[in-house]
Amino acid sequence: MHVAFVYTSGVDLNAARWTLDDFAVENVDQLLVANEFSVDFGLVEVPNASAPYTFNFSALGYPAGMTLSVGTDFELSKNGQTYASSLFYTAAETGATNQVYVRYKPGSTKLRSTGQLTYSSGDFTVVKGVLTGTSLPKSSTLDIVSWNLEWFGADKDDRGQELGPDNEELQFANAKKALQTLDADIIAFQEIANDAAMVSLMAELPAYDFVRSDVHSYSWDPSRNLVPQKLYVAYKKDVVKVKSQKVLLHKLYQDVLAGTATLPDYPAAQTSFWASGRLPLLVELEATVNGVTQQIYVVNLHTRANSGNNVTPYNQRKYDVQVLKDSLAAQYPNVNLVMLGDMNEDVDISVVNNLPSSLNSFVLDSNYKALTYDLSVAGGYTYASGSFQSFLDHIIVSKSLVDEYIEESIAIENQLLSLIPNYRNTTSDHVPVSARFSFGLRQRLLSQHQP
């Protein structure tokens, strides 16, 4: 047997080197070649079926053949036409590369279906895939999403450095496709850099209208000529009515800029408060679901970013968040509050030096619930760049909305990763997070996990 590794590099390939670790050649009696994967099929209403996801496998040394199974609500097919809950391959068939189709076909309405792709032969059993989906209709719930749409519509900065995905037209098309798939009632956007592009996007989604904040980092200093990162809140016009909007902490920040107010013990320059003026946007909304109307206050925020292991931005963010919390407690007590956005921080433990989360003023307060907390503890993440992964995008609600929240509906919308090719580079380095609410219902919808 001969093994050769051939490596071709060049500037045009953007390649410098590759490394290979733990390479071994072994004589084995049995071999299963199958990638592990996780697929979220999103929403599929009964009695419909999703588009299939395809994967390949081959196996040697299993004389009894191989059975693939997926459990309730999911189906397998060898040809993409005839589906069943399990498939059998003879020993001869397993020796070839087999393409398999898997789809989601819910048998009843439920918040969450979960299945596993299992390979079995005699005493051999292994799980190689995780499948999820929901069949709970969007029309029965209020769906809220937070999405950092990385430098949406931006080209380059004044130094010629690319901002966000380099193909703005493709990002636009992908954003439209994602929003049509998410079909949310309320979407809080961060990092909108091009107002005209956003207006065009909303025009192609006529069910939506929007409000925005023109207050962003250094918006008070036009001489800097910076590409903005604005906050938008889009909403379905037939479900949601806007009552008012307000940039929070604006008067305080204007006084700081004017020198008529100070921030005691602020850990950096006073003008760097809230990422140098990227202040939270509050929108008072009236939402109607299942004939029940609720007033909701949405706070869209994009907190200060980090700088490696430097604790100063961490301390600034911690200070900023505490001031916001004090302001909300003073001005908006006892309201239905949804605070969401790119918080540049995790909720269980900080992304900076494993310090306590700089969001703990909300997370540890029993008057609030960080819906994304359990997802983070379970190892989920919303942001990825290269090999770096982090959970930065969160939804936190006031205690008054906990009963309306559909238990375990919080989700990282990873379905977009398979829906949109090369999502992280063509659309955004953040995946949206979503939560679902049902007004007037005290009975919780519990996830139904299938073995």
PDB file of C-alpha atoms in Angstrom, residues 220 248-263 270-271 273 279:
ATOM      1  CA  TRP A 220     -22.134  62.930  17.377  1.00  0.00           C
ATOM      2  CA  LEU A 248     -32.449  55.170  25.758  1.00  0.00           C
ATOM      3  CA  LEU A 249     -29.862  57.098  27.805  1.00  0.00           C
ATOM      4  CA  HIS A 250     -29.682  59.737  25.062  1.00  0.00           C
ATOM      5  CA  LYS A 251     -30.171  62.745  27.339  1.00  0.00           C
ATOM      6  CA  LEU A 252     -27.532  61.433  29.759  1.00  0.00           C
ATOM      7  CA  TYR A 253     -25.038  60.893  26.958  1.00  0.00           C
ATOM      8  CA  GLN A 254     -25.678  64.317  25.461  1.00  0.00           C
ATOM      9  CA  ASP A 255     -25.004  65.844  28.878  1.00  0.00           C
ATOM     10  CA  VAL A 256     -21.781  63.827  29.145  1.00  0.00           C
ATOM     11  CA  LEU A 257     -20.673  65.121  25.742  1.00  0.00           C
ATOM     12  CA  ALA A 258     -21.557  68.667  26.781  1.00  0.00           C
ATOM     13  CA  GLY A 259     -19.604  68.304  30.022  1.00  0.00           C
ATOM     14  CA  THR A 260     -22.688  68.990  32.158  1.00  0.00           C
ATOM     15  CA  ALA A 261     -22.849  65.432  33.524  1.00  0.00           C
ATOM     16  CA  THR A 262     -20.291  62.835  34.525  1.00  0.00           C
ATOM     17  CA  LEU A 263     -20.307  59.070  34.900  1.00  0.00           C
ATOM     18  CA  GLN A 270     -16.504  59.341  29.473  1.00  0.00           C
ATOM     19  CA  THR A 271     -17.348  59.721  25.791  1.00  0.00           C
ATOM     20  CA  PHE A 273     -19.975  55.204  27.210  1.00  0.00           C
ATOM     21  CA  LEU A 279     -27.212  53.579  22.572  1.00  0.00           C
TER      22      LEU A 279
END
